[in-house]
Short mmCIF file of C-alpha atoms and ligand atoms in Angstrom, two decimals:
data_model
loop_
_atom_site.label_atom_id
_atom_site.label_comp_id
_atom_site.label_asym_id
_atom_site.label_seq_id
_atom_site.Cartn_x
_atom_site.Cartn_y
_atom_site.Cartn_z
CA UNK A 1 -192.61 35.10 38.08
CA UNK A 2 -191.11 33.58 34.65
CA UNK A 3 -193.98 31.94 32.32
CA UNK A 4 -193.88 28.30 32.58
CA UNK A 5 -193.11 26.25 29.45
CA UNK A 6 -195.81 23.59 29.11
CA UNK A 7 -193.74 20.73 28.55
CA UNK A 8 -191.52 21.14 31.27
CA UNK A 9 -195.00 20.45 33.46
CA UNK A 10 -194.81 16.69 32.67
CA UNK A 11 -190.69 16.64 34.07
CA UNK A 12 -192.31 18.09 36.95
CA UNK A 13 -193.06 16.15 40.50
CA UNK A 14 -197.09 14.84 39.64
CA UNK A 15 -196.78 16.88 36.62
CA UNK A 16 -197.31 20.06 39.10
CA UNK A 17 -195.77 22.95 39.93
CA UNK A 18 -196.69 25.34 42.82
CA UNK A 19 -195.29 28.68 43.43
CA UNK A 20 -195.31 30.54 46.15
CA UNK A 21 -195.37 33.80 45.84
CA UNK A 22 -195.18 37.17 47.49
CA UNK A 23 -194.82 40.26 45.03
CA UNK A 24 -196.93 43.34 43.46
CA UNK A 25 -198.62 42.53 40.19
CA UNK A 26 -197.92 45.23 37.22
CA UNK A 27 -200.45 47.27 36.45
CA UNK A 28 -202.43 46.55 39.66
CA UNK A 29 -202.67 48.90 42.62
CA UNK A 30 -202.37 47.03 45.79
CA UNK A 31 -201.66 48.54 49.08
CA UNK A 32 -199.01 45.44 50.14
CA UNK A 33 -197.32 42.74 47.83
CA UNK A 34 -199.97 40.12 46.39
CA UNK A 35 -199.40 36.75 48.36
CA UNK A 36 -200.44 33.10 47.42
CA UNK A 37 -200.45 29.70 45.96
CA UNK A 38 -200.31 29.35 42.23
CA UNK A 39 -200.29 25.49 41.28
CA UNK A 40 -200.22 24.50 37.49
CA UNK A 41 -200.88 20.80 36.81
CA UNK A 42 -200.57 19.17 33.22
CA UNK A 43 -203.40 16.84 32.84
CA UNK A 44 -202.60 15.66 29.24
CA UNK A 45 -205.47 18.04 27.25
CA UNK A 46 -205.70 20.64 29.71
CA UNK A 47 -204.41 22.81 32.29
CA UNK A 48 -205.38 22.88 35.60
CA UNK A 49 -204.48 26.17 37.01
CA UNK A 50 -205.38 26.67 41.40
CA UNK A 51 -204.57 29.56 43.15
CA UNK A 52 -205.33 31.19 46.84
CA UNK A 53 -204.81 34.35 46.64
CA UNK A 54 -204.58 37.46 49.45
CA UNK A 55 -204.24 41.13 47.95
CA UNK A 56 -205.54 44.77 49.46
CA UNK A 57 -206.08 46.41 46.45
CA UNK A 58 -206.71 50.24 46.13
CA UNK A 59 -209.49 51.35 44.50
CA UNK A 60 -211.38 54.40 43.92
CA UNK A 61 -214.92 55.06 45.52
CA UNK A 62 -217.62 55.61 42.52
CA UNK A 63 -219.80 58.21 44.81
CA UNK A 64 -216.76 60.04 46.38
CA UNK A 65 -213.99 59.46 44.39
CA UNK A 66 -211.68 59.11 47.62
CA UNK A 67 -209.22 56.17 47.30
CA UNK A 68 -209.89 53.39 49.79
CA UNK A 69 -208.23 50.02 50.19
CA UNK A 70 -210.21 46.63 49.84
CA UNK A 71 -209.20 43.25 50.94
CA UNK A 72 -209.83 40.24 48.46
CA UNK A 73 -209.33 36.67 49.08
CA UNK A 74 -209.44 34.69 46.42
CA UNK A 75 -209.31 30.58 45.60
CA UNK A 76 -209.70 30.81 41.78
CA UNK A 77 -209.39 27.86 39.47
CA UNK A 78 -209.35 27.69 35.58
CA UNK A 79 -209.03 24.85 32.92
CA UNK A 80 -206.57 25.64 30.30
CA UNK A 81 -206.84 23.43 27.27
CA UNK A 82 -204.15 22.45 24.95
CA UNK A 83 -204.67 22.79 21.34
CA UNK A 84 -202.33 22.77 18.78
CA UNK A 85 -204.48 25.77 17.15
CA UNK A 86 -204.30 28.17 19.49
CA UNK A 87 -202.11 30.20 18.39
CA UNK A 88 -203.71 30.63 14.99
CA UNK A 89 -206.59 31.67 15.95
CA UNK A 90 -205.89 35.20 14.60
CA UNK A 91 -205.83 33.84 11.22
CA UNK A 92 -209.56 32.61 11.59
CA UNK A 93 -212.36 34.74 9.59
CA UNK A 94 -214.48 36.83 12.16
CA UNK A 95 -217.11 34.06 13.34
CA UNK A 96 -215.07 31.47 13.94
CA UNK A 97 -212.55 34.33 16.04
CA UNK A 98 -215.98 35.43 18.35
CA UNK A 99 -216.76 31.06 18.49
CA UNK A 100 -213.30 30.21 19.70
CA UNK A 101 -213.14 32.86 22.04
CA UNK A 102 -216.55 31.79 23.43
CA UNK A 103 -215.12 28.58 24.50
CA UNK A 104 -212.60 28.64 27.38
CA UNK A 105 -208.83 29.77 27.49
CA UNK A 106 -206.63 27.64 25.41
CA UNK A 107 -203.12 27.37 24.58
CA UNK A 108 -200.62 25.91 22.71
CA UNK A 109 -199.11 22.29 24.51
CA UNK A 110 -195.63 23.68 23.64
CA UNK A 111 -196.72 27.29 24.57
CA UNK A 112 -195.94 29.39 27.62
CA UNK A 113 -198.23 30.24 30.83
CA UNK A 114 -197.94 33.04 31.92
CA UNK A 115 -198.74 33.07 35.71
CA UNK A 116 -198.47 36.82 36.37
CA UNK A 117 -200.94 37.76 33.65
CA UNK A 118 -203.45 34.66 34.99
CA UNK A 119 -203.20 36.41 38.60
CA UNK A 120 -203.79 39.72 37.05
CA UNK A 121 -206.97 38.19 34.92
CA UNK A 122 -208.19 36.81 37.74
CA UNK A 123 -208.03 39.04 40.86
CA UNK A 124 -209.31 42.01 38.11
CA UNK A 125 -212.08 39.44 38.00
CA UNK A 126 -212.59 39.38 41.87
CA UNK A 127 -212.85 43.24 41.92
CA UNK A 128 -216.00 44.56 43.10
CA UNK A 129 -218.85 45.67 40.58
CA UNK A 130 -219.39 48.52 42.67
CA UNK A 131 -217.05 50.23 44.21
CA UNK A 132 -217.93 52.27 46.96
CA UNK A 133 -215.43 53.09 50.38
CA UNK A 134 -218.71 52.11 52.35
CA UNK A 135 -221.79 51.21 52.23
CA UNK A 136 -223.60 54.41 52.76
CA UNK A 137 -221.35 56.43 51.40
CA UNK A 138 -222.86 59.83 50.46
CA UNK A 139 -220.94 60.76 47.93
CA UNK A 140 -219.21 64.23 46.88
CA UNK A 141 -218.85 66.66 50.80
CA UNK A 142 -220.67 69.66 49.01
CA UNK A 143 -219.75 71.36 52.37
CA UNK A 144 -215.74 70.23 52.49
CA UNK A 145 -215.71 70.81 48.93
CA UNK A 146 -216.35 74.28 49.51
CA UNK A 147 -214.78 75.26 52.65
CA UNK A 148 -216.11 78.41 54.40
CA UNK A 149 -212.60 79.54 55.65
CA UNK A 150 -212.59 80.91 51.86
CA UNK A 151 -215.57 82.94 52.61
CA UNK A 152 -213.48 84.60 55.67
CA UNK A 153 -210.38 85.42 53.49
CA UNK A 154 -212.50 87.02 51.08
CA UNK A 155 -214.13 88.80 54.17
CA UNK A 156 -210.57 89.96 55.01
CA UNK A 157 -209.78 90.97 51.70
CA UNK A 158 -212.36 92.95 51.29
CA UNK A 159 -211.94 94.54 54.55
CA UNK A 160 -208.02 95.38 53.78
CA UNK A 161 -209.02 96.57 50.31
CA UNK A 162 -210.75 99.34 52.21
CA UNK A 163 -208.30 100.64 54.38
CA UNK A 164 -205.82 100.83 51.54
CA UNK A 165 -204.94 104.48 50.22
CA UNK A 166 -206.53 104.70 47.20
CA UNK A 167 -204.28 104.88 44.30
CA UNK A 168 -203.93 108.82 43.04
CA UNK A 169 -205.89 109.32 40.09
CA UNK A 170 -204.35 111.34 37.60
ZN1 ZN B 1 -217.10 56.97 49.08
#
């Protein structure tokens, strides 16, 4: 997915463009390719970013630490404003940095949006607080963790190291 220069929105057909889309996201472990909508409009001011959105991510259970897949559907929106500063926000002191960041996402109306990194942001946003691979999931197998078979081969072991010539002493 290329980022979408801003201006080129308002050449566009209602000053929208949709992509459809059917591909894995960097950096985000899904099971099959992400598929969706993704429709950027250019209302003047603002953005107006719409997405559905269909992904089976894999995740990692917090009690049993087994990987397990979860599906998410998704119909995020987000309003993007324009601002000629937003690129210089950087150069702001400290409390006017935290203050701009408080308000929502903006960029710059001659700046690039980057539609990969806004699907990233916002199925990372969709992600479970808590993972677990089921409800009652009891956490760690003490039992498979420890298998017993090890206790037999030790048995064994122990039983060969006994009918084993001793080693001649000197
Ligand atoms: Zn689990």
């Amino acid at each position: 997915m290329e980022p979408i220069y801003v201006p080129s929105l308002l050449k566009a057909p209602q000053k929208t463009e949709v992509i459809e889309f059917k591909q894995f996201i960097p950096e985000l472990d899904t099971l099959m390719p992400v598929r969706g909508t993704l429709s950027v409009s250019h209302a003047g001011t603002y953005l107006q970013i719409q997405a559905t959105l269909e992904a089976i991510v894999t995740l990692t259970c917090d009690r049993c630490l087994q990987q397990y897949n979860h599906r998410l559907n998704v119909s995020p929106e987000e309003v993007i404003w324009l601002d000629v500063n937003a690129d210089r926000f950087e150069d702001l002191p400290l409390e006017q940095e935290v203050l701009s960041e408080e308000l929502t996402e903006s960029l710059h109306p001659e700046g690039h949006f980057d539609p990969e990194k806004w699907l990233y942001e916002q199925l990372c946003l969709a992600l479970p607080h808590r993972k677990l691979c089921r409800q009652d999931c009891g956490g760690i197998d003490v039992e498979s963790a420890n298998p017993p078979t090890l206790d037999h081969r030790w048995a064994a072991l122990q039983d060969l190291k006994g009918k084993l010539p001793r080693e001649p002493t000197r």
